Short mmCIF file of C-alpha atoms in Angstrom, two decimals:
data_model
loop_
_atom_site.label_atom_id
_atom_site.label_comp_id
_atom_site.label_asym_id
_atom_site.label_seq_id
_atom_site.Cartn_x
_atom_site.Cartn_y
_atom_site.Cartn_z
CA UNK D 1 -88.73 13.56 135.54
CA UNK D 2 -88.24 16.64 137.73
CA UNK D 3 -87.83 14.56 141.17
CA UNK D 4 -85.16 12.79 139.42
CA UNK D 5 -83.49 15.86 138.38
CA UNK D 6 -83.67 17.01 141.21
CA UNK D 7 -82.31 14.15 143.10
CA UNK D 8 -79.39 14.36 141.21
CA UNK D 9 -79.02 17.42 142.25
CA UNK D 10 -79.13 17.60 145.75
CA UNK D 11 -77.73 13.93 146.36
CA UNK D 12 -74.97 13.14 143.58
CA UNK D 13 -72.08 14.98 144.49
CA UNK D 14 -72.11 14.63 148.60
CA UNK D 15 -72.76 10.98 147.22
CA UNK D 16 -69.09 10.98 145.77
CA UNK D 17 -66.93 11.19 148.46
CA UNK D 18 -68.27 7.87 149.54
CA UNK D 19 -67.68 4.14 148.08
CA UNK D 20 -70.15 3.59 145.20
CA UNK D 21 -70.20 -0.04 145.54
CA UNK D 22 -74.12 -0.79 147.15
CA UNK D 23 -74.21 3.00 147.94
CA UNK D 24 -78.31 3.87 148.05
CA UNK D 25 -78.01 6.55 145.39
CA UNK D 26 -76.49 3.91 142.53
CA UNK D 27 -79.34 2.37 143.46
CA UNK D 28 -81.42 4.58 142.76
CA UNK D 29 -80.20 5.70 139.51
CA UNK D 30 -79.67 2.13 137.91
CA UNK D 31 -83.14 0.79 139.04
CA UNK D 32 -85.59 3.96 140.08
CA UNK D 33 -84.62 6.57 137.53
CA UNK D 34 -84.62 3.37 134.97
CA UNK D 35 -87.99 2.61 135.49
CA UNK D 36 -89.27 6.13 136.01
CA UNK D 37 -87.70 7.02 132.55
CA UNK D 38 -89.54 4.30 131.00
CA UNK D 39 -92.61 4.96 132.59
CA UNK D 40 -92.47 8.83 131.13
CA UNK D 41 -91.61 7.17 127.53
CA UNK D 42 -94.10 4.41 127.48
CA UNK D 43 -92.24 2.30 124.99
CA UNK D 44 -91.04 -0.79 125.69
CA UNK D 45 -89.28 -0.81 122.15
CA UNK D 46 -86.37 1.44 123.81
CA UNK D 47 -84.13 0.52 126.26
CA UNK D 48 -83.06 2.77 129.51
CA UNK D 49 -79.85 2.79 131.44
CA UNK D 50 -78.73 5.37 133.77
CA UNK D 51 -74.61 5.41 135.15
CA UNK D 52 -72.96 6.88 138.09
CA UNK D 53 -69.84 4.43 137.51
CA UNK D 54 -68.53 1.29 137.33
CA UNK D 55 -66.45 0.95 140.26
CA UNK D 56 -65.34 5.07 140.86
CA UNK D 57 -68.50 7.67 140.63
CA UNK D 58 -68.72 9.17 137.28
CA UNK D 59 -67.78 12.69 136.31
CA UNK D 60 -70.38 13.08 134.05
CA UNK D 61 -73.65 10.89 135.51
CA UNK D 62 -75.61 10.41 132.45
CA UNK D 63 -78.94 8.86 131.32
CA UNK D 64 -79.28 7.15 127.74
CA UNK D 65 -82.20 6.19 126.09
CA UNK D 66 -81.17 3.56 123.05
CA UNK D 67 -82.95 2.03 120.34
CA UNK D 68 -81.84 -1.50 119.90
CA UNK D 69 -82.03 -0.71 115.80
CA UNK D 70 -79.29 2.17 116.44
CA UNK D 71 -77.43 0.51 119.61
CA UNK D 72 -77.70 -0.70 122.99
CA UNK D 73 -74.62 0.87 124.43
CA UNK D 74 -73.20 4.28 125.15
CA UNK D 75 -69.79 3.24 123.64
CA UNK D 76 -70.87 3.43 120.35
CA UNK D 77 -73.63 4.54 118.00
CA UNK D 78 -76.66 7.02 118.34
CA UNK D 79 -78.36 7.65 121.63
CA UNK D 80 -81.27 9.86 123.54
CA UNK D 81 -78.70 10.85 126.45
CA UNK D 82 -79.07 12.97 129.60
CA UNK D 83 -75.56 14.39 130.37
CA UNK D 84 -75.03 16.00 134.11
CA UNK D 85 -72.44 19.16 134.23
CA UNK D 86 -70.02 18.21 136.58
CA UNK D 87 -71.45 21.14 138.97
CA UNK D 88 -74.64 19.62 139.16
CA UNK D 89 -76.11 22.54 138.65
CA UNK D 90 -77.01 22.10 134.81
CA UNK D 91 -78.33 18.77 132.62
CA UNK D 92 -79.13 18.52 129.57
CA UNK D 93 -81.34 16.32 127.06
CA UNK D 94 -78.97 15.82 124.19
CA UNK D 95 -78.77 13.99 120.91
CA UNK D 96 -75.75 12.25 121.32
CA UNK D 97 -73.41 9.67 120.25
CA UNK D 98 -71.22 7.26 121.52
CA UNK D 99 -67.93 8.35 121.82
CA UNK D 100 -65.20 5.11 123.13
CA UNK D 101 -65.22 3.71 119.84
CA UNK D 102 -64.71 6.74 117.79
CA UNK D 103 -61.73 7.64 119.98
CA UNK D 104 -60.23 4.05 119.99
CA UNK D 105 -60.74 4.50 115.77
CA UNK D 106 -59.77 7.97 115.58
CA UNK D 107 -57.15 8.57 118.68
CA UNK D 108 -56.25 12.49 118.61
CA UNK D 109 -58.63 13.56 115.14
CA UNK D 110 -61.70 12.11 117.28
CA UNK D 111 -63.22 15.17 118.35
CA UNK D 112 -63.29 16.40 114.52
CA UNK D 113 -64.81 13.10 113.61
CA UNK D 114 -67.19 13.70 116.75
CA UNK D 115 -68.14 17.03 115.14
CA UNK D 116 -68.34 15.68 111.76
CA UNK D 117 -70.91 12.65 112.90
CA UNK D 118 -72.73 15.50 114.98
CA UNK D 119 -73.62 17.64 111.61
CA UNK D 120 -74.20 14.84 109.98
CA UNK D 121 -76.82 13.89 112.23
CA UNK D 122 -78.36 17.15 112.17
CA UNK D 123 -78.67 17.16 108.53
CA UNK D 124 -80.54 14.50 108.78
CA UNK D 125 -83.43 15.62 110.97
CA UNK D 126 -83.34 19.41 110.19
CA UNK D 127 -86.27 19.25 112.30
CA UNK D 128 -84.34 19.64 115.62
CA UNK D 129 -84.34 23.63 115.25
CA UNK D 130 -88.30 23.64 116.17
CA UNK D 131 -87.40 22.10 119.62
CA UNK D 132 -83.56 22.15 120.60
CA UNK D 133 -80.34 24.03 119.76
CA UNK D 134 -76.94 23.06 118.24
CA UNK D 135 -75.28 25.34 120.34
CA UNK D 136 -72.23 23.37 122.14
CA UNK D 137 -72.49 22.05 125.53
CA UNK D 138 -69.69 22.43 128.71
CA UNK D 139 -69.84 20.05 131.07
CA UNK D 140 -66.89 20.84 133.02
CA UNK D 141 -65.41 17.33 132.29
CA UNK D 142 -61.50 16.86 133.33
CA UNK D 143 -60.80 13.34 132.10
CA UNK D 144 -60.03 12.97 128.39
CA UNK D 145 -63.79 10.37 128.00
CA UNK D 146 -65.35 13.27 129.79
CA UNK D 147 -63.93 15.68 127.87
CA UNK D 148 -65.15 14.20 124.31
CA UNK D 149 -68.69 14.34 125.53
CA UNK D 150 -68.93 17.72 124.82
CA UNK D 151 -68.48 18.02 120.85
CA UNK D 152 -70.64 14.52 120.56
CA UNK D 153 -73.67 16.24 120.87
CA UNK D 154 -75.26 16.90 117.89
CA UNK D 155 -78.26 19.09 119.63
CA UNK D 156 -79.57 19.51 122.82
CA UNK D 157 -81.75 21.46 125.42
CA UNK D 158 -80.38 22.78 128.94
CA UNK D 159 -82.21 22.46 132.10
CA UNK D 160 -81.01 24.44 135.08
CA UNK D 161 -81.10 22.13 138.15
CA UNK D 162 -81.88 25.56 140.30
CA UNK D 163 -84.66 25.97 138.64
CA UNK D 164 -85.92 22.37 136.86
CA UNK D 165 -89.19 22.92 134.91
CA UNK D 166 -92.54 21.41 135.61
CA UNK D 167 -92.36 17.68 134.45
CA UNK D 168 -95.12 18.61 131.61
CA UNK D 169 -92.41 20.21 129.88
CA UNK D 170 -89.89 17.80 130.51
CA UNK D 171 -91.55 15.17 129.05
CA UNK D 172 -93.33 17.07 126.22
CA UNK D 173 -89.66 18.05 125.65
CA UNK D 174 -88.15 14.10 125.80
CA UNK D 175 -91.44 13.32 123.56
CA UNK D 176 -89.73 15.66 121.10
CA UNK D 177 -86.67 14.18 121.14
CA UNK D 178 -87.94 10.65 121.22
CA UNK D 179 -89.67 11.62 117.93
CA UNK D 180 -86.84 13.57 116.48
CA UNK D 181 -84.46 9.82 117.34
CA UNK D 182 -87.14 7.81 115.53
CA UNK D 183 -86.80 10.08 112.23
CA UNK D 184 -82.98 9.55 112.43
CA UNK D 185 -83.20 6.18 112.97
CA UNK D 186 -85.74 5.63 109.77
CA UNK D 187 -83.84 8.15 107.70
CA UNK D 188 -80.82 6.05 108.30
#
């Protein structure tokens, strides 16, 4: 998990200011860091998917882990999700949710039905205190989709791309969450 943080980190942004189509690093993230995220989780029963873009570079690079029970997509439902600042200098293992379909639902009271969903979820696996905090996130997003990122987290855990932990962590951390997304999915 650490080399892909911190490949992000050195490579993402001077990636940017060149065409994503067939550019190396998308290829890396959409096949490499797919498969190296599934090889850290070891179950086949989630699915992976890691964006830079679909036709522009991202602003916020991301990294969702979905349970087909919950959904499959980051538009909608209730997602594992790494979420890049926009600095690169900061990423962080979130609970999240998807946020496109609340805002098409919602328009301008989204971000209160954002926050809403996010308590909700954390009443539900009171649990998360052991492990991660509730404490917002800033990611530095411009665009309105970026921006709604932020109050769709329900918890999370920051991870300072200067200083990325030893992968034993990481993953003892994403094992946490992992665990923490299967009570929410069984608790409904």
């Amino acid at each position: 998990m650490r080399s892909i943080f911190e490949n992000f980190a050195e490579s993402y942004l001077p990636a940017t200011s060149e065409k994503l189509k067939d550019h190396s690093f998308a290829s890396f993230a959409r096949h490499d860091v797919v498969k190296l995220v599934q090889e850290n989780i070891g179950r086949p029963d989630l699915k992976v998917t890691c964006s830079v873009g679909q036709g522009n570079w991202a602003e916020i690079p991301w990294i969702g882990i979905f349970n087909p029970e919950m959904t499959t997509s980051a538009t909608n439902g209730i997602y594992l999700v790494y979420l890049f600042n926009t600095d690169l200098n900061a990423v962080y293992l979130c609970q999240g949710q998807g946020v496109t379909l609340v805002k098409e639902e919602f328009g301008k009271a989204a971000v209160g039905e954002l926050k809403r969903r996010a308590s909700l979820i954390r009443s539900r696996v009171p649990e998360y205190a052991t492990f991660f905090d509730e404490t917002n996130i800033y990611l530095g997003g411009r665009s309105p989709l970026a921006k709604s990122y932020d109050p769709a987290v329900a918890y999370s855990k920051r991870y300072d791309l200067n200083n990325i932990p030893q992968d034993e962590v990481l993953i003892a951390d994403l094992n946490n969450a992992i665990e923490l997304y299967d009570l929410l999915v069984s608790r409904g």
